[in-house]
PDB file of C-alpha atoms in Angstrom:
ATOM      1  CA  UNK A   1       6.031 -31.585  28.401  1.00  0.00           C
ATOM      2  CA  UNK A   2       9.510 -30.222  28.037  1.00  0.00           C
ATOM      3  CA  UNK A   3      12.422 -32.634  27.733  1.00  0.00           C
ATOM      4  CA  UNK A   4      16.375 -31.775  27.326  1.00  0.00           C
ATOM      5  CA  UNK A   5      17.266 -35.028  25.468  1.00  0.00           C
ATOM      6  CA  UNK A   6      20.730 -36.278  24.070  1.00  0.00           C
ATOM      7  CA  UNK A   7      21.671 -37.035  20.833  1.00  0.00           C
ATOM      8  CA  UNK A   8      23.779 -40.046  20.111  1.00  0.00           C
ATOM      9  CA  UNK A   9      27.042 -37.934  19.847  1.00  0.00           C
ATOM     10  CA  UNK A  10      26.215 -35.903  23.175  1.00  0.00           C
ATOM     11  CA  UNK A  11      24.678 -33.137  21.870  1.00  0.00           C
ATOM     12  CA  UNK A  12      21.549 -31.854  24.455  1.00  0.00           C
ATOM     13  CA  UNK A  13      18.638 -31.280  22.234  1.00  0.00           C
ATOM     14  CA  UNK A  14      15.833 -29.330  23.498  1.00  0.00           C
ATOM     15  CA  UNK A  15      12.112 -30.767  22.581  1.00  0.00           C
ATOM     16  CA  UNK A  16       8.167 -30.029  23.350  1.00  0.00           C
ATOM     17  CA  UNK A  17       5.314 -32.176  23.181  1.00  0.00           C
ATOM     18  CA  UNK A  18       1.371 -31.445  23.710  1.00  0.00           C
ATOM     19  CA  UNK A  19      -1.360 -33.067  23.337  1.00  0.00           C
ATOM     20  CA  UNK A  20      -2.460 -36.876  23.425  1.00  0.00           C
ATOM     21  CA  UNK A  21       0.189 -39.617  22.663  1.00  0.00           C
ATOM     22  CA  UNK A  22      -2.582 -42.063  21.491  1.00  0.00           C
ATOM     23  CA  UNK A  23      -3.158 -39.694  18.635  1.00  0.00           C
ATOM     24  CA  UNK A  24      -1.056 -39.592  15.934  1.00  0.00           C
ATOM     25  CA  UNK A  25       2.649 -37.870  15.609  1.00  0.00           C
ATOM     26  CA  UNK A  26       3.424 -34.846  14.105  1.00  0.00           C
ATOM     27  CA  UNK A  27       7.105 -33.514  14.514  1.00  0.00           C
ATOM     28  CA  UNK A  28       7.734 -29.883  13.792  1.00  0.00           C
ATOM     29  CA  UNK A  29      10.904 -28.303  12.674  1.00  0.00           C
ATOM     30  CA  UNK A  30      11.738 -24.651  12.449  1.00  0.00           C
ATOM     31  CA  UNK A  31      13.830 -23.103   9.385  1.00  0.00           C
ATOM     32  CA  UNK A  32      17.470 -21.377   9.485  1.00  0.00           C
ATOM     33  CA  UNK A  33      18.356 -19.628  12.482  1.00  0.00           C
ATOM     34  CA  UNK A  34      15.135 -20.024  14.343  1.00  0.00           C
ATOM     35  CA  UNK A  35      14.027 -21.960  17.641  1.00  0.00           C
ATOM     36  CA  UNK A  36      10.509 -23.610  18.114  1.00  0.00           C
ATOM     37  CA  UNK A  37       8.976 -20.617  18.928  1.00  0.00           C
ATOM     38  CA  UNK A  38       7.930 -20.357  15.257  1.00  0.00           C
ATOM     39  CA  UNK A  39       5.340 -22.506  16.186  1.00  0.00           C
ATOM     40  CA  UNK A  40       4.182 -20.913  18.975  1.00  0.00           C
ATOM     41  CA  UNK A  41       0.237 -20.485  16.941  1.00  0.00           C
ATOM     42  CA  UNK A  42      -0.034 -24.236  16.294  1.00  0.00           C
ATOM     43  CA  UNK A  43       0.897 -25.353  20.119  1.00  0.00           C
ATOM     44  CA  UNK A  44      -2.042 -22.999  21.369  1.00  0.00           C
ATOM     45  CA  UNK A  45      -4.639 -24.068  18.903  1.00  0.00           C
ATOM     46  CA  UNK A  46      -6.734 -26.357  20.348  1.00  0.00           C
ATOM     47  CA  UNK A  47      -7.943 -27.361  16.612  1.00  0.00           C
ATOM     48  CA  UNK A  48      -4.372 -29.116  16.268  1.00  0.00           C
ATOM     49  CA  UNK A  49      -4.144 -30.279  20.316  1.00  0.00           C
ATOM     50  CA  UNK A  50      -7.211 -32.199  19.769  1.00  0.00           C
ATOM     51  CA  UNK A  51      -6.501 -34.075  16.707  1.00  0.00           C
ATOM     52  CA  UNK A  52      -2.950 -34.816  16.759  1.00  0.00           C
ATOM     53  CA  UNK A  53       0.287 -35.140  19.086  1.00  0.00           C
ATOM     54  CA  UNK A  54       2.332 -32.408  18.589  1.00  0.00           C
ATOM     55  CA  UNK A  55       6.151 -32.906  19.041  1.00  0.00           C
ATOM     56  CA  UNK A  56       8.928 -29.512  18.108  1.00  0.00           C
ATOM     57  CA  UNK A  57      12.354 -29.139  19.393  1.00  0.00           C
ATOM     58  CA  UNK A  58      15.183 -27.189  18.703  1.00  0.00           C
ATOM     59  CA  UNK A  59      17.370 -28.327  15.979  1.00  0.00           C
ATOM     60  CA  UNK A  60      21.312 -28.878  16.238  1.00  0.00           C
ATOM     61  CA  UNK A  61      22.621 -24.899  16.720  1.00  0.00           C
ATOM     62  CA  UNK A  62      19.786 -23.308  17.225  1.00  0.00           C
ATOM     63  CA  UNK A  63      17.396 -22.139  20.400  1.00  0.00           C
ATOM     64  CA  UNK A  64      17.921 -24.227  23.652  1.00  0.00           C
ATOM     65  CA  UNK A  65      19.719 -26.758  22.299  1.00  0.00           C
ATOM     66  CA  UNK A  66      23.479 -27.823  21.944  1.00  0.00           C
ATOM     67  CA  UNK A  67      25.801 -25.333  19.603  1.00  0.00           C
ATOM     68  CA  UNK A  68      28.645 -27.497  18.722  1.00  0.00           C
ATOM     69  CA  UNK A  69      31.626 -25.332  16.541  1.00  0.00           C
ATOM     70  CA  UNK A  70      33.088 -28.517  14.258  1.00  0.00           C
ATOM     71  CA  UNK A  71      31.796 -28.665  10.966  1.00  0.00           C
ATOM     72  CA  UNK A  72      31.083 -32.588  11.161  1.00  0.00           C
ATOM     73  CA  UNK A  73      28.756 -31.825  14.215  1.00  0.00           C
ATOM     74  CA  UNK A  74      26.531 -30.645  11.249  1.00  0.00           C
ATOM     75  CA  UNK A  75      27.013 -33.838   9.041  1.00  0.00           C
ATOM     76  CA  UNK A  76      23.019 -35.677   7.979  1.00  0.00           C
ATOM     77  CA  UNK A  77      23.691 -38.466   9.850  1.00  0.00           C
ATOM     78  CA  UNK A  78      23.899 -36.199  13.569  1.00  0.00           C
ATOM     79  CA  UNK A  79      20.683 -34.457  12.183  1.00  0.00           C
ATOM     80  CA  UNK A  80      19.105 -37.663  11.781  1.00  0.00           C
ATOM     81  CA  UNK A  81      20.406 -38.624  15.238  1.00  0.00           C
ATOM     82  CA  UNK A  82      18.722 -35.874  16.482  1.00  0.00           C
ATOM     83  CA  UNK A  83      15.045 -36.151  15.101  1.00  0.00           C
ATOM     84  CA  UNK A  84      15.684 -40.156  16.328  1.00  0.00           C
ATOM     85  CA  UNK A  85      16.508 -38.924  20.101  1.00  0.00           C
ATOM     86  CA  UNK A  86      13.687 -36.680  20.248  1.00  0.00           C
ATOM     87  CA  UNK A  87      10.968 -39.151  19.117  1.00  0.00           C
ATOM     88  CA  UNK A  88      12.314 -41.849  21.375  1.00  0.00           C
ATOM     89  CA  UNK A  89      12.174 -39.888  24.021  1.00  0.00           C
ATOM     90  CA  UNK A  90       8.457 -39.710  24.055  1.00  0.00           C
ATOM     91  CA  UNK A  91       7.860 -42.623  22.928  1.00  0.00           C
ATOM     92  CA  UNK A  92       6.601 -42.043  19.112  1.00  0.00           C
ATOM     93  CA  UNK A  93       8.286 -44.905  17.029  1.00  0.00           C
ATOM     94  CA  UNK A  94       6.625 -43.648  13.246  1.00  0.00           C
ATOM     95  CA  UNK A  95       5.410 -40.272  13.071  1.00  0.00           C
ATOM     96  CA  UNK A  96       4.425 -37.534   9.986  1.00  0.00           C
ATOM     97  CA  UNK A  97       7.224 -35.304   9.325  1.00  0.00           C
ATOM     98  CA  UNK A  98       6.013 -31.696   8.934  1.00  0.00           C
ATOM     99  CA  UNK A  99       9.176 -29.477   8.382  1.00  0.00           C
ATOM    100  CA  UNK A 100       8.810 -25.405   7.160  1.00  0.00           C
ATOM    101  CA  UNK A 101      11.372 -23.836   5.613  1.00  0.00           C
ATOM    102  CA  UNK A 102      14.820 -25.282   5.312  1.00  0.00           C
ATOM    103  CA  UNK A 103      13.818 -27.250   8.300  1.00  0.00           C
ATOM    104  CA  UNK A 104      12.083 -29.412   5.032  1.00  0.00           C
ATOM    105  CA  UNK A 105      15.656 -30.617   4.524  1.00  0.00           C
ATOM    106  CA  UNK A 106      15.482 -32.191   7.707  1.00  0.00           C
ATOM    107  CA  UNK A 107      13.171 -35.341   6.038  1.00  0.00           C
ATOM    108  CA  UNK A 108      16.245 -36.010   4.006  1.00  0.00           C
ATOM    109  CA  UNK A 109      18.216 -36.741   6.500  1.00  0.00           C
ATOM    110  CA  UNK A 110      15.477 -39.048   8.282  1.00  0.00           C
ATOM    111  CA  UNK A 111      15.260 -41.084   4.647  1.00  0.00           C
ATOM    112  CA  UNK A 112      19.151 -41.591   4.837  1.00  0.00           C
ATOM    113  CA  UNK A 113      19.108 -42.567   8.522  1.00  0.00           C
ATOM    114  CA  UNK A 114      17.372 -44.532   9.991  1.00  0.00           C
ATOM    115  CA  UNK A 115      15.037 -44.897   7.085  1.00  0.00           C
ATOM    116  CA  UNK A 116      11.579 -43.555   5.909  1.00  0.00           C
ATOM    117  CA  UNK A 117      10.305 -46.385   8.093  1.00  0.00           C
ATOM    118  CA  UNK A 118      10.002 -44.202  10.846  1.00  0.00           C
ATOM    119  CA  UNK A 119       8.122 -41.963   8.811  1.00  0.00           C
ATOM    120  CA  UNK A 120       4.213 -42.107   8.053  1.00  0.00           C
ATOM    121  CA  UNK A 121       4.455 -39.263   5.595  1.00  0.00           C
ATOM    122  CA  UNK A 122       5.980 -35.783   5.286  1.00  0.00           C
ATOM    123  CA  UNK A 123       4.531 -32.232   5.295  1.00  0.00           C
ATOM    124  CA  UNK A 124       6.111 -29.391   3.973  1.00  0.00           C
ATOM    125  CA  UNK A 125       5.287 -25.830   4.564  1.00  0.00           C
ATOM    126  CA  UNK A 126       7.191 -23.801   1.536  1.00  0.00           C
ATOM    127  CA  UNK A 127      10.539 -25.728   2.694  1.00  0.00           C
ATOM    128  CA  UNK A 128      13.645 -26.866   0.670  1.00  0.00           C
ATOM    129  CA  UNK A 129      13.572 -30.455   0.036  1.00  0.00           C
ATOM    130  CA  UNK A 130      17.172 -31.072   0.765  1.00  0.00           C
ATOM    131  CA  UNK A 131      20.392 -29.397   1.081  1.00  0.00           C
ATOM    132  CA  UNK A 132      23.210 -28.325  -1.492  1.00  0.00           C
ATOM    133  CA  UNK A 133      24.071 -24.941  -2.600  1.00  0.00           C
ATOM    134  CA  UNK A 134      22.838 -25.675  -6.429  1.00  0.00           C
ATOM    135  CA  UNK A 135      19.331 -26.489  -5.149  1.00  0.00           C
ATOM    136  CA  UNK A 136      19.080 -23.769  -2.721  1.00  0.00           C
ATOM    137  CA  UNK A 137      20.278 -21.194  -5.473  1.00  0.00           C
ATOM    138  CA  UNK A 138      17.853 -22.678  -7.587  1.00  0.00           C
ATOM    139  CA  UNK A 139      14.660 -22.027  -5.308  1.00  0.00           C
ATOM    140  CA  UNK A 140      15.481 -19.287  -3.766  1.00  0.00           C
ATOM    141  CA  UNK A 141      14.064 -16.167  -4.613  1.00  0.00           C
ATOM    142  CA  UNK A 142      17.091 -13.300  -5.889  1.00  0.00           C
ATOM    143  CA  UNK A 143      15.715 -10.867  -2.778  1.00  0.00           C
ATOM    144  CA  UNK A 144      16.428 -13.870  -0.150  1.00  0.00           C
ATOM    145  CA  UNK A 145      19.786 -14.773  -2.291  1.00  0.00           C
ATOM    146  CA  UNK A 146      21.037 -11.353  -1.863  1.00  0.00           C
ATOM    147  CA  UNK A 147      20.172 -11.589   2.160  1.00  0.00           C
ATOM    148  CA  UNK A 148      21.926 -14.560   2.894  1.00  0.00           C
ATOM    149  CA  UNK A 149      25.816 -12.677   2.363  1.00  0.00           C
ATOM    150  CA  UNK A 150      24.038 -10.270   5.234  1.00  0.00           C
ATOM    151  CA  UNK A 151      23.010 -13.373   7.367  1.00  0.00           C
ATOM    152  CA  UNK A 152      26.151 -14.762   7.754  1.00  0.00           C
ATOM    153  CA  UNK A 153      28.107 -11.607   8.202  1.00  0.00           C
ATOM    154  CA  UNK A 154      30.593 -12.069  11.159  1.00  0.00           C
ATOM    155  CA  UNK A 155      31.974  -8.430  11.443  1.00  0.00           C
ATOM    156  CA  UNK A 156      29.655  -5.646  10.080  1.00  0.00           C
ATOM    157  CA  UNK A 157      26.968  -5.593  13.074  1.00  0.00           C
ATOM    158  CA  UNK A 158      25.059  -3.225  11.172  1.00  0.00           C
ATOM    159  CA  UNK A 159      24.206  -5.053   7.848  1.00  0.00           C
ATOM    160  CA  UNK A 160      23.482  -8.140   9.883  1.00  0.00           C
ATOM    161  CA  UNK A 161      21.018  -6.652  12.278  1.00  0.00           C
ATOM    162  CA  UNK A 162      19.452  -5.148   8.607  1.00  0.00           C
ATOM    163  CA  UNK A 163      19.421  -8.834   6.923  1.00  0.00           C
ATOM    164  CA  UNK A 164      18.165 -10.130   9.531  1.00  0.00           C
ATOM    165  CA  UNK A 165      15.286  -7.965  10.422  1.00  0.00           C
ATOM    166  CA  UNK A 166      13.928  -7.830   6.905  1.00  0.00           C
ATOM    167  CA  UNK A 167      14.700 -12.052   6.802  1.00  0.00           C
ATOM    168  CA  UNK A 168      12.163 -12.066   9.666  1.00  0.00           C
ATOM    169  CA  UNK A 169       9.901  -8.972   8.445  1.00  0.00           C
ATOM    170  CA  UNK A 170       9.200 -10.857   4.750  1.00  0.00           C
ATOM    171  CA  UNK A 171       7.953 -14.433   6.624  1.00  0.00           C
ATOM    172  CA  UNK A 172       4.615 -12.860   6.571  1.00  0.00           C
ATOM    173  CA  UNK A 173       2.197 -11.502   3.636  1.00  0.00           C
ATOM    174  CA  UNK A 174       0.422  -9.970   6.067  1.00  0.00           C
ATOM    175  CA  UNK A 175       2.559  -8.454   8.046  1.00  0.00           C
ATOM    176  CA  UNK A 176      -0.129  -8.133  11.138  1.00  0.00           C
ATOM    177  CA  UNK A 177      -0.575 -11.290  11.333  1.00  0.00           C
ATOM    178  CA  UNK A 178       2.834 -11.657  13.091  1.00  0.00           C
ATOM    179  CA  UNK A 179       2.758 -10.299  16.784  1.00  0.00           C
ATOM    180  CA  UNK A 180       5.246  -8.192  18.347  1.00  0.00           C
ATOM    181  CA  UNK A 181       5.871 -10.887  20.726  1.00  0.00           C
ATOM    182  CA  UNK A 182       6.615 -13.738  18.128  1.00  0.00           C
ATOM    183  CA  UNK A 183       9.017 -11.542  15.515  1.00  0.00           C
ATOM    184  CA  UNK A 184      11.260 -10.521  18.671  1.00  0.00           C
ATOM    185  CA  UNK A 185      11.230 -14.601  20.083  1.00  0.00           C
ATOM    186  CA  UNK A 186      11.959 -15.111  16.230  1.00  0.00           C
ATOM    187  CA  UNK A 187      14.529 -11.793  15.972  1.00  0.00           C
ATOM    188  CA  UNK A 188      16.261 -13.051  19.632  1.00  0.00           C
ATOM    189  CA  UNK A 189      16.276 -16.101  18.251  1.00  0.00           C
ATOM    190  CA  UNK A 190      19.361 -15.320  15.723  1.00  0.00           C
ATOM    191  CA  UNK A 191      21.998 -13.730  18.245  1.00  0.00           C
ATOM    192  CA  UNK A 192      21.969 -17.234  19.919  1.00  0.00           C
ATOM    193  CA  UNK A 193      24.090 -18.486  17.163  1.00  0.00           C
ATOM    194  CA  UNK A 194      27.653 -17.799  16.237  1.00  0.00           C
ATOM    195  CA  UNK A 195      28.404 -17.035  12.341  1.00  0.00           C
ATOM    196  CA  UNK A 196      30.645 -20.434  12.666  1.00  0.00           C
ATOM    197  CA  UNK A 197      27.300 -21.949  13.540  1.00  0.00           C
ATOM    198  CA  UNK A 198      24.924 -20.233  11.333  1.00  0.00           C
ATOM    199  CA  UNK A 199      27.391 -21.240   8.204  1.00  0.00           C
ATOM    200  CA  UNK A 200      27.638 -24.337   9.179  1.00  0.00           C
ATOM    201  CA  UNK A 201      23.447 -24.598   9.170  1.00  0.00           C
ATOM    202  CA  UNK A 202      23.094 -23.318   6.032  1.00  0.00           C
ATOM    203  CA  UNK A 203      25.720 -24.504   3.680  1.00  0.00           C
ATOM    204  CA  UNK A 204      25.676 -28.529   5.253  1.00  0.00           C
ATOM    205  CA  UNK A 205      24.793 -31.165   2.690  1.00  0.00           C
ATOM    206  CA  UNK A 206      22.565 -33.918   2.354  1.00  0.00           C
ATOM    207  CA  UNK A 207      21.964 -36.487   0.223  1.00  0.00           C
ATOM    208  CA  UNK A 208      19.285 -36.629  -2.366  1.00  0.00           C
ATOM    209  CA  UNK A 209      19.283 -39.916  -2.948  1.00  0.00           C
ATOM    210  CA  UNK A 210      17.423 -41.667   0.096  1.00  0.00           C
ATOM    211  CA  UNK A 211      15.129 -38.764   0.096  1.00  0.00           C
ATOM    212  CA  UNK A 212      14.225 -39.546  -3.585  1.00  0.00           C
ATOM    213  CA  UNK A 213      13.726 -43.263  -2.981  1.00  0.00           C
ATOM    214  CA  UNK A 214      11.836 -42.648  -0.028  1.00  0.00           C
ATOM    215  CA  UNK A 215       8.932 -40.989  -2.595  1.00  0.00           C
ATOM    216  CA  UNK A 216       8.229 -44.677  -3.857  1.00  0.00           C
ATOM    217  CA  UNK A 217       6.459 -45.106  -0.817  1.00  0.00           C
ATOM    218  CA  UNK A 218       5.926 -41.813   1.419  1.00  0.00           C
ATOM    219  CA  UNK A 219       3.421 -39.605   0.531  1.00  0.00           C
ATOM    220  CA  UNK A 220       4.081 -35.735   0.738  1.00  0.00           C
ATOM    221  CA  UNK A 221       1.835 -32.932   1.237  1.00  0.00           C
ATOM    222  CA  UNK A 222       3.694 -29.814   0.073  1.00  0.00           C
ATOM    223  CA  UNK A 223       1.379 -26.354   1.201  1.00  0.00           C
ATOM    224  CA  UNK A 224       3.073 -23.005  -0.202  1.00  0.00           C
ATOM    225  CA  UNK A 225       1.999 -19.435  -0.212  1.00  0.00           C
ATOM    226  CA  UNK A 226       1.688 -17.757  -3.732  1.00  0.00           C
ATOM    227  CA  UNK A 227       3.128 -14.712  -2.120  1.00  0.00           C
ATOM    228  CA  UNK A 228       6.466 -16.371  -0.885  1.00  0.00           C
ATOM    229  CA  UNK A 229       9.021 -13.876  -0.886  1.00  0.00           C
ATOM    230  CA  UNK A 230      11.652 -16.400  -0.408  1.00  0.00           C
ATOM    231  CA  UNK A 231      10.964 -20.050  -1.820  1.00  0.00           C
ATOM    232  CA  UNK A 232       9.650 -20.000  -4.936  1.00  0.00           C
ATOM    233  CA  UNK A 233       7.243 -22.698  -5.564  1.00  0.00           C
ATOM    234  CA  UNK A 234       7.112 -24.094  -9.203  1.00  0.00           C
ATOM    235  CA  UNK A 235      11.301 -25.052  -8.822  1.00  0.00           C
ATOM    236  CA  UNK A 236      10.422 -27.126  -5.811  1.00  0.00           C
ATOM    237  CA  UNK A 237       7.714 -28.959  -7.241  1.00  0.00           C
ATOM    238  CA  UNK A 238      10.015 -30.106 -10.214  1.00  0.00           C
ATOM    239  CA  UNK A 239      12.284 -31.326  -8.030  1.00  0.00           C
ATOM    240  CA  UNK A 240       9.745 -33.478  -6.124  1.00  0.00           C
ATOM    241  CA  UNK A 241       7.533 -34.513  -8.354  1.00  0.00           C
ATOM    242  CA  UNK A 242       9.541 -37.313 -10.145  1.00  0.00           C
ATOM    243  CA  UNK A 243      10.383 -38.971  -7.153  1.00  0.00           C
ATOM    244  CA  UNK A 244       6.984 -38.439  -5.147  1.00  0.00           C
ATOM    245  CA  UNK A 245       4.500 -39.376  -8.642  1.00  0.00           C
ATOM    246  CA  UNK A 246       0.905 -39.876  -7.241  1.00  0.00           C
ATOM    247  CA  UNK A 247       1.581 -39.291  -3.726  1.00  0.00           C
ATOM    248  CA  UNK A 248       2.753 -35.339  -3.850  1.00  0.00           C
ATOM    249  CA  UNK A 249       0.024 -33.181  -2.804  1.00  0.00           C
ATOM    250  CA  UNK A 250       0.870 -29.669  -3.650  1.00  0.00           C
ATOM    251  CA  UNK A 251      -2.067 -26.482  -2.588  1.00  0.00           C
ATOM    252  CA  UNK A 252      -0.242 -22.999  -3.522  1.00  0.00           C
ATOM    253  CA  UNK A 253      -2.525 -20.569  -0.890  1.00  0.00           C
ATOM    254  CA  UNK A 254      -3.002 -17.084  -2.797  1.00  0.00           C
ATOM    255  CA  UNK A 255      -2.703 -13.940  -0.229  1.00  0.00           C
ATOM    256  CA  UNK A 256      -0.301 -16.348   1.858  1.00  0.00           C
ATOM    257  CA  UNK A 257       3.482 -15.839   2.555  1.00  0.00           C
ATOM    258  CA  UNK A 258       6.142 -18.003   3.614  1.00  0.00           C
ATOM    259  CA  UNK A 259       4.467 -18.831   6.861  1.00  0.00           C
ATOM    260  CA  UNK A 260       1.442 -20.565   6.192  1.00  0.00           C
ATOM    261  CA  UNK A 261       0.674 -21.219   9.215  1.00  0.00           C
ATOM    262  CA  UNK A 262       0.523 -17.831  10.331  1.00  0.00           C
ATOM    263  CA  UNK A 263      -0.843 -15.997   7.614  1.00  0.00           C
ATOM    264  CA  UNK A 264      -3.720 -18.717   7.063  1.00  0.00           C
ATOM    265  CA  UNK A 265      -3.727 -21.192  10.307  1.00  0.00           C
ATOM    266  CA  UNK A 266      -7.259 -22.373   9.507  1.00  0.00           C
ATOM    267  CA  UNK A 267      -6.219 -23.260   5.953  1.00  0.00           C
ATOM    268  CA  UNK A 268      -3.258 -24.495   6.582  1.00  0.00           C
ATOM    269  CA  UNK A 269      -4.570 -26.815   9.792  1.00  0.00           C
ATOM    270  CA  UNK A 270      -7.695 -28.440   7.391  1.00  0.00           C
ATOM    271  CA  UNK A 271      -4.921 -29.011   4.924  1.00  0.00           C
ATOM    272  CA  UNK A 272      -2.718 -31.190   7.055  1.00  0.00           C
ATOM    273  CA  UNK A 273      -5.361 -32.897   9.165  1.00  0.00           C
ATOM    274  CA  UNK A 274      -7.081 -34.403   6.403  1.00  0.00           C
ATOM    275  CA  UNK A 275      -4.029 -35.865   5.134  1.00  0.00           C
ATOM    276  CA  UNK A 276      -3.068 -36.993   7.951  1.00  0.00           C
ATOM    277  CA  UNK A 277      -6.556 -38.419   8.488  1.00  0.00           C
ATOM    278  CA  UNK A 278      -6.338 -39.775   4.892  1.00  0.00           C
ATOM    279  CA  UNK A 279      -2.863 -41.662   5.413  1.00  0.00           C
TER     280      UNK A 279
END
């Protein structure tokens, strides 16, 4: 089922489900720059179909969704907006929030507004745990720091189409495992976006503090691959684990990337099932 929803300030959102509704929620959100299509695997494995309803959409300036140009259009509370529009509209009321990359960040927003009430627990696939340029400098890896200048290039064609290309190309340890069909979805993906838009994704801020209560309470299930080339794990397990206690669950996958759901699907499916199973 494919829905064009609207957010509470207007914006159309763009959002998937599959699967049965009776069955639990799991909502999916892509990292920087991306669309849905990341999770293009998951949606056709019938492993995940049959245990769970899966729910993705695009975020806020990104894929087939709404691309507003003001800076406040990209303030936590409209992200939070967003995720609450898109789980309304097929009726899911409390869900498990499973976010991958800096779509992580995402849960932050959720714990601010409306409140980790709506959530059952979160899932994390090698994703940043909230937003501020001191965190993000402090997880990233120095090859992905040195990309993001290229990423956010407005005027030199050339370096961007490079930065992006090998932003895409390092998602994957093995780089097979990623078909042709999935890095140019992924690759056409990026010229959707305007460099206002793309600057406005990655340098927005969120507040830690909701986030960090919401630990107290939510469990989190944090999967990362060893071979990340760019999250590094350790940094991002200091920063949740005083908040989170007991109830962070971390597995670091050797021979896996920063896609674990591509480079080890069957892994990375047993992982969050039985979690999900267990909460």
């Amino acid at each position: 089922i494919s829905k064009l929803v609207h957010s509470a300030d207007g914006t159309p959102i763009y959002a998937e489900a599959l699967g049965d509704p009776s069955k639990p929620a799991l909502v999916f959100v892509h990292g920087f720059a991306l669309s849905l299509t990341c999770f293009d695997d998951v949606f056709s494995d019938p492993g995940w179909r049959e245990a769970a309803y899966l729910i993705r959409y695009d975020t806020r300036g990104h894929g087939r969704s709404g691309k507003p140009e003001a800076a406040e259009a990209y303030e936590s509370r409209r992200m939070s907006e967003d995720y609450v529009a898109v789980t309304a509209a097929f009726g899911v009321s409390k869900a498990f929030f499973v976010g991958w990359s800096m779509g992580g960040s995402f849960a932050a927003d959720v714990c601010a507004h409306p409140g980790p009430g709506v959530l059952h627990g979160i899932i994390s696939f090698n994703g940043v745990p909230f937003c501020d340029p001191g965190t993000i400098a402090g997880i990233v890896t120095p090859q992905t720091g040195a990309l993001i200048p290229g990423l956010l290039e407005a005027d030199d064609v050339a370096l961007f189409s490079r930065s992006f290309q090998q932003f895409v190309d390092t998602f994957v340890h093995h780089k097979k495992r990623m078909g042709y069909r999935t890095r140019a979805a992924l690759l056409g993906n990026i010229v959707t976006q305007s460099p206002v838009v793309r600057r406005h994704c990655i340098w927005r801020v969120t507040d830690p503090a909701p986030f960090r209560a919401a630990g107290a309470t939510l469990p989190l299930l944090l999967i990362h691959g060893r071979e990340d080339e760019h999250i590094v794990a350790e940094p991002v397990v200091e920063i949740l684990q005083p908040s989170f206690g007991q109830r962070l669950e971390v597995h670091v996958l050797e021979g896996v990337g920063h896609t674990p759901f591509i480079d080890d699907p069957q892994r990375t499916r047993e992982l969050v099932l039985e979690f999900v199973r267990r909460v």
